[in-house]
């Protein structure tokens, strides 16, 4: 089965600090995605990538940056974390328009 | 405004009963619909997808799609307590990036 891992699984950060969330996939999928999940909002797309070196803005990119240094790795970066970014973050990978997306286990981020 | 609307927000069905979940997109550019299931504390996993008008059945699960009205429904017959979860509907366009837009989800509780 497709494998997507995330680290850390839990993170407590301070307001104004820098946070980096990491994602690794061993599926050799071209596309990778970062979502956040909040009660009452479902899953919302932050950034996505269609290959190494590419990053694209999703539906809610403000306050976030992304980096895709290789096919396997995709990072989400919060340069100046704010309490409104407290959420559960999911990374996913997939291929092409009609392909299933495989989700990682999630990272619970709390910004104090 | 949420582009993918799901109803009901929550649903309780007795064990062995039928659960019916609804989903409509307001974006006429969508081509594909997806149903993901997320158990409490876990990551979403794809349950079913449907791309053409009509019906698709996999075991106890049936999905319907009406592309003219951009409406899809998921029906679970002989519901089991293990079906209790958050059901997320997503829509996407026919592009290589497979960007998913999710609804807020329906919480299903199957009572023993």
JSON list of N, CA, C and O in Angstrom, two decimals, chain A residues 68-100:
[
{"chain": "A", "resi": 68, "resn": "UNK", "atom": "N", "xyz": [9.57, 21.66, -2.22]},
{"chain": "A", "resi": 68, "resn": "UNK", "atom": "CA", "xyz": [9.61, 20.27, -2.75]},
{"chain": "A", "resi": 68, "resn": "UNK", "atom": "C", "xyz": [11.01, 20.04, -3.31]},
{"chain": "A", "resi": 68, "resn": "UNK", "atom": "O", "xyz": [11.26, 20.18, -4.49]},
{"chain": "A", "resi": 69, "resn": "UNK", "atom": "N", "xyz": [11.94, 19.66, -2.44]},
{"chain": "A", "resi": 69, "resn": "UNK", "atom": "CA", "xyz": [13.33, 19.48, -2.89]},
{"chain": "A", "resi": 69, "resn": "UNK", "atom": "C", "xyz": [13.57, 18.19, -3.68]},
{"chain": "A", "resi": 69, "resn": "UNK", "atom": "O", "xyz": [14.58, 18.08, -4.39]},
{"chain": "A", "resi": 70, "resn": "UNK", "atom": "N", "xyz": [12.68, 17.24, -3.56]},
{"chain": "A", "resi": 70, "resn": "UNK", "atom": "CA", "xyz": [12.84, 15.96, -4.24]},
{"chain": "A", "resi": 70, "resn": "UNK", "atom": "C", "xyz": [11.47, 15.36, -4.50]},
{"chain": "A", "resi": 70, "resn": "UNK", "atom": "O", "xyz": [10.45, 15.85, -4.00]},
{"chain": "A", "resi": 71, "resn": "UNK", "atom": "N", "xyz": [11.44, 14.27, -5.30]},
{"chain": "A", "resi": 71, "resn": "UNK", "atom": "CA", "xyz": [10.18, 13.59, -5.57]},
{"chain": "A", "resi": 71, "resn": "UNK", "atom": "C", "xyz": [9.52, 13.13, -4.28]},
{"chain": "A", "resi": 71, "resn": "UNK", "atom": "O", "xyz": [8.31, 13.12, -4.14]},
{"chain": "A", "resi": 72, "resn": "UNK", "atom": "N", "xyz": [10.34, 12.71, -3.30]},
{"chain": "A", "resi": 72, "resn": "UNK", "atom": "CA", "xyz": [9.83, 12.08, -2.10]},
{"chain": "A", "resi": 72, "resn": "UNK", "atom": "C", "xyz": [9.40, 13.05, -1.00]},
{"chain": "A", "resi": 72, "resn": "UNK", "atom": "O", "xyz": [8.59, 12.70, -0.16]},
{"chain": "A", "resi": 73, "resn": "UNK", "atom": "N", "xyz": [9.98, 14.24, -0.97]},
{"chain": "A", "resi": 73, "resn": "UNK", "atom": "CA", "xyz": [9.80, 15.12, 0.18]},
{"chain": "A", "resi": 73, "resn": "UNK", "atom": "C", "xyz": [9.09, 16.42, -0.16]},
{"chain": "A", "resi": 73, "resn": "UNK", "atom": "O", "xyz": [9.36, 17.06, -1.18]},
{"chain": "A", "resi": 74, "resn": "UNK", "atom": "N", "xyz": [8.20, 16.83, 0.75]},
{"chain": "A", "resi": 74, "resn": "UNK", "atom": "CA", "xyz": [7.42, 18.06, 0.57]},
{"chain": "A", "resi": 74, "resn": "UNK", "atom": "C", "xyz": [7.23, 18.67, 1.95]},
{"chain": "A", "resi": 74, "resn": "UNK", "atom": "O", "xyz": [6.71, 18.02, 2.85]},
{"chain": "A", "resi": 75, "resn": "UNK", "atom": "N", "xyz": [7.69, 19.88, 2.14]},
{"chain": "A", "resi": 75, "resn": "UNK", "atom": "CA", "xyz": [7.63, 20.54, 3.45]},
{"chain": "A", "resi": 75, "resn": "UNK", "atom": "C", "xyz": [6.66, 21.71, 3.43]},
{"chain": "A", "resi": 75, "resn": "UNK", "atom": "O", "xyz": [6.49, 22.38, 2.40]},
{"chain": "A", "resi": 76, "resn": "UNK", "atom": "N", "xyz": [6.07, 21.96, 4.58]},
{"chain": "A", "resi": 76, "resn": "UNK", "atom": "CA", "xyz": [5.23, 23.13, 4.77]},
{"chain": "A", "resi": 76, "resn": "UNK", "atom": "C", "xyz": [5.89, 24.00, 5.82]},
{"chain": "A", "resi": 76, "resn": "UNK", "atom": "O", "xyz": [6.25, 23.50, 6.90]},
{"chain": "A", "resi": 77, "resn": "UNK", "atom": "N", "xyz": [6.06, 25.28, 5.51]},
{"chain": "A", "resi": 77, "resn": "UNK", "atom": "CA", "xyz": [6.81, 26.18, 6.38]},
{"chain": "A", "resi": 77, "resn": "UNK", "atom": "C", "xyz": [5.93, 27.34, 6.84]},
{"chain": "A", "resi": 77, "resn": "UNK", "atom": "O", "xyz": [5.30, 28.01, 6.01]},
{"chain": "A", "resi": 78, "resn": "UNK", "atom": "N", "xyz": [5.89, 27.53, 8.15]},
{"chain": "A", "resi": 78, "resn": "UNK", "atom": "CA", "xyz": [5.21, 28.67, 8.73]},
{"chain": "A", "resi": 78, "resn": "UNK", "atom": "C", "xyz": [6.31, 29.58, 9.26]},
{"chain": "A", "resi": 78, "resn": "UNK", "atom": "O", "xyz": [6.95, 29.29, 10.26]},
{"chain": "A", "resi": 79, "resn": "UNK", "atom": "N", "xyz": [6.59, 30.68, 8.54]},
{"chain": "A", "resi": 79, "resn": "UNK", "atom": "CA", "xyz": [7.70, 31.56, 8.91]},
{"chain": "A", "resi": 79, "resn": "UNK", "atom": "C", "xyz": [7.42, 32.28, 10.23]},
{"chain": "A", "resi": 79, "resn": "UNK", "atom": "O", "xyz": [8.29, 32.43, 11.08]},
{"chain": "A", "resi": 80, "resn": "UNK", "atom": "N", "xyz": [6.19, 32.74, 10.39]},
{"chain": "A", "resi": 80, "resn": "UNK", "atom": "CA", "xyz": [5.79, 33.46, 11.61]},
{"chain": "A", "resi": 80, "resn": "UNK", "atom": "C", "xyz": [4.46, 32.87, 12.07]},
{"chain": "A", "resi": 80, "resn": "UNK", "atom": "O", "xyz": [3.40, 33.31, 11.67]},
{"chain": "A", "resi": 81, "resn": "UNK", "atom": "N", "xyz": [4.56, 31.85, 12.91]},
{"chain": "A", "resi": 81, "resn": "UNK", "atom": "CA", "xyz": [3.35, 31.13, 13.31]},
{"chain": "A", "resi": 81, "resn": "UNK", "atom": "C", "xyz": [2.40, 32.02, 14.12]},
{"chain": "A", "resi": 81, "resn": "UNK", "atom": "O", "xyz": [2.84, 32.86, 14.93]},
{"chain": "A", "resi": 82, "resn": "UNK", "atom": "N", "xyz": [1.12, 31.83, 13.89]},
{"chain": "A", "resi": 82, "resn": "UNK", "atom": "CA", "xyz": [0.09, 32.56, 14.63]},
{"chain": "A", "resi": 82, "resn": "UNK", "atom": "C", "xyz": [-0.91, 31.56, 15.24]},
{"chain": "A", "resi": 82, "resn": "UNK", "atom": "O", "xyz": [-1.03, 30.43, 14.72]},
{"chain": "A", "resi": 83, "resn": "UNK", "atom": "N", "xyz": [-1.60, 31.93, 16.31]},
{"chain": "A", "resi": 83, "resn": "UNK", "atom": "CA", "xyz": [-2.56, 31.00, 16.92]},
{"chain": "A", "resi": 83, "resn": "UNK", "atom": "C", "xyz": [-3.64, 30.52, 15.94]},
{"chain": "A", "resi": 83, "resn": "UNK", "atom": "O", "xyz": [-4.14, 29.40, 16.09]},
{"chain": "A", "resi": 84, "resn": "UNK", "atom": "N", "xyz": [-3.97, 31.31, 14.92]},
{"chain": "A", "resi": 84, "resn": "UNK", "atom": "CA", "xyz": [-4.98, 30.90, 13.94]},
{"chain": "A", "resi": 84, "resn": "UNK", "atom": "C", "xyz": [-4.51, 29.73, 13.08]},
{"chain": "A", "resi": 84, "resn": "UNK", "atom": "O", "xyz": [-5.33, 29.12, 12.35]},
{"chain": "A", "resi": 85, "resn": "UNK", "atom": "N", "xyz": [-3.24, 29.43, 13.14]},
{"chain": "A", "resi": 85, "resn": "UNK", "atom": "CA", "xyz": [-2.69, 28.29, 12.40]},
{"chain": "A", "resi": 85, "resn": "UNK", "atom": "C", "xyz": [-2.68, 27.01, 13.22]},
{"chain": "A", "resi": 85, "resn": "UNK", "atom": "O", "xyz": [-2.20, 25.97, 12.76]},
{"chain": "A", "resi": 86, "resn": "UNK", "atom": "N", "xyz": [-3.23, 27.06, 14.40]},
{"chain": "A", "resi": 86, "resn": "UNK", "atom": "CA", "xyz": [-3.45, 25.85, 15.19]},
{"chain": "A", "resi": 86, "resn": "UNK", "atom": "C", "xyz": [-4.44, 24.98, 14.45]},
{"chain": "A", "resi": 86, "resn": "UNK", "atom": "O", "xyz": [-5.55, 25.41, 14.12]},
{"chain": "A", "resi": 87, "resn": "UNK", "atom": "N", "xyz": [-4.04, 23.74, 14.15]},
{"chain": "A", "resi": 87, "resn": "UNK", "atom": "CA", "xyz": [-4.86, 22.88, 13.31]},
{"chain": "A", "resi": 87, "resn": "UNK", "atom": "C", "xyz": [-4.22, 21.50, 13.22]},
{"chain": "A", "resi": 87, "resn": "UNK", "atom": "O", "xyz": [-3.15, 21.25, 13.76]},
{"chain": "A", "resi": 88, "resn": "UNK", "atom": "N", "xyz": [-4.90, 20.61, 12.49]},
{"chain": "A", "resi": 88, "resn": "UNK", "atom": "CA", "xyz": [-4.31, 19.33, 12.11]},
{"chain": "A", "resi": 88, "resn": "UNK", "atom": "C", "xyz": [-3.94, 19.43, 10.63]},
{"chain": "A", "resi": 88, "resn": "UNK", "atom": "O", "xyz": [-4.79, 19.79, 9.81]},
{"chain": "A", "resi": 89, "resn": "UNK", "atom": "N", "xyz": [-2.69, 19.12, 10.33]},
{"chain": "A", "resi": 89, "resn": "UNK", "atom": "CA", "xyz": [-2.19, 19.24, 8.96]},
{"chain": "A", "resi": 89, "resn": "UNK", "atom": "C", "xyz": [-1.97, 17.85, 8.37]},
{"chain": "A", "resi": 89, "resn": "UNK", "atom": "O", "xyz": [-1.33, 16.99, 8.98]},
{"chain": "A", "resi": 90, "resn": "UNK", "atom": "N", "xyz": [-2.50, 17.66, 7.16]},
{"chain": "A", "resi": 90, "resn": "UNK", "atom": "CA", "xyz": [-2.34, 16.39, 6.45]},
{"chain": "A", "resi": 90, "resn": "UNK", "atom": "C", "xyz": [-1.56, 16.62, 5.16]},
{"chain": "A", "resi": 90, "resn": "UNK", "atom": "O", "xyz": [-1.83, 17.56, 4.41]},
{"chain": "A", "resi": 91, "resn": "UNK", "atom": "N", "xyz": [-0.65, 15.72, 4.91]},
{"chain": "A", "resi": 91, "resn": "UNK", "atom": "CA", "xyz": [0.05, 15.66, 3.64]},
{"chain": "A", "resi": 91, "resn": "UNK", "atom": "C", "xyz": [-0.55, 14.50, 2.85]},
{"chain": "A", "resi": 91, "resn": "UNK", "atom": "O", "xyz": [-1.00, 13.50, 3.43]},
{"chain": "A", "resi": 92, "resn": "UNK", "atom": "N", "xyz": [-0.58, 14.64, 1.54]},
{"chain": "A", "resi": 92, "resn": "UNK", "atom": "CA", "xyz": [-1.09, 13.56, 0.69]},
{"chain": "A", "resi": 92, "resn": "UNK", "atom": "C", "xyz": [-0.27, 13.49, -0.58]},
{"chain": "A", "resi": 92, "resn": "UNK", "atom": "O", "xyz": [0.38, 14.46, -0.98]},
{"chain": "A", "resi": 93, "resn": "UNK", "atom": "N", "xyz": [-0.31, 12.32, -1.22]},
{"chain": "A", "resi": 93, "resn": "UNK", "atom": "CA", "xyz": [0.34, 12.18, -2.51]},
{"chain": "A", "resi": 93, "resn": "UNK", "atom": "C", "xyz": [-0.63, 11.50, -3.48]},
{"chain": "A", "resi": 93, "resn": "UNK", "atom": "O", "xyz": [-1.55, 10.78, -3.06]},
{"chain": "A", "resi": 94, "resn": "UNK", "atom": "N", "xyz": [-0.42, 11.72, -4.76]},
{"chain": "A", "resi": 94, "resn": "UNK", "atom": "CA", "xyz": [-1.29, 11.11, -5.78]},
{"chain": "A", "resi": 94, "resn": "UNK", "atom": "C", "xyz": [-0.74, 11.40, -7.16]},
{"chain": "A", "resi": 94, "resn": "UNK", "atom": "O", "xyz": [0.22, 12.14, -7.32]},
{"chain": "A", "resi": 95, "resn": "UNK", "atom": "N", "xyz": [-1.37, 10.77, -8.13]},
{"chain": "A", "resi": 95, "resn": "UNK", "atom": "CA", "xyz": [-0.95, 10.95, -9.51]},
{"chain": "A", "resi": 95, "resn": "UNK", "atom": "C", "xyz": [-2.15, 11.26, -10.38]},
{"chain": "A", "resi": 95, "resn": "UNK", "atom": "O", "xyz": [-3.17, 10.62, -10.28]},
{"chain": "A", "resi": 96, "resn": "UNK", "atom": "N", "xyz": [-2.03, 12.24, -11.25]},
{"chain": "A", "resi": 96, "resn": "UNK", "atom": "CA", "xyz": [-2.98, 12.50, -12.30]},
{"chain": "A", "resi": 96, "resn": "UNK", "atom": "C", "xyz": [-4.39, 12.80, -11.84]},
{"chain": "A", "resi": 96, "resn": "UNK", "atom": "O", "xyz": [-4.69, 12.80, -10.65]},
{"chain": "A", "resi": 97, "resn": "UNK", "atom": "N", "xyz": [-5.27, 13.07, -12.77]},
{"chain": "A", "resi": 97, "resn": "UNK", "atom": "CA", "xyz": [-6.56, 13.68, -12.46]},
{"chain": "A", "resi": 97, "resn": "UNK", "atom": "C", "xyz": [-7.52, 12.70, -11.81]},
{"chain": "A", "resi": 97, "resn": "UNK", "atom": "O", "xyz": [-8.38, 13.09, -11.06]},
{"chain": "A", "resi": 98, "resn": "UNK", "atom": "N", "xyz": [-7.39, 11.41, -12.12]},
{"chain": "A", "resi": 98, "resn": "UNK", "atom": "CA", "xyz": [-8.41, 10.47, -11.65]},
{"chain": "A", "resi": 98, "resn": "UNK", "atom": "C", "xyz": [-7.85, 9.48, -10.65]},
{"chain": "A", "resi": 98, "resn": "UNK", "atom": "O", "xyz": [-8.36, 8.39, -10.46]},
{"chain": "A", "resi": 99, "resn": "UNK", "atom": "N", "xyz": [-6.76, 9.89, -10.02]},
{"chain": "A", "resi": 99, "resn": "UNK", "atom": "CA", "xyz": [-6.08, 8.96, -9.11]},
{"chain": "A", "resi": 99, "resn": "UNK", "atom": "C", "xyz": [-6.41, 9.29, -7.66]},
{"chain": "A", "resi": 99, "resn": "UNK", "atom": "O", "xyz": [-6.56, 10.46, -7.28]},
{"chain": "A", "resi": 100, "resn": "UNK", "atom": "N", "xyz": [-6.49, 8.25, -6.88]},
{"chain": "A", "resi": 100, "resn": "UNK", "atom": "CA", "xyz": [-6.70, 8.38, -5.44]},
{"chain": "A", "resi": 100, "resn": "UNK", "atom": "C", "xyz": [-5.55, 9.15, -4.80]},
{"chain": "A", "resi": 100, "resn": "UNK", "atom": "O", "xyz": [-4.40, 9.03, -5.19]}
]
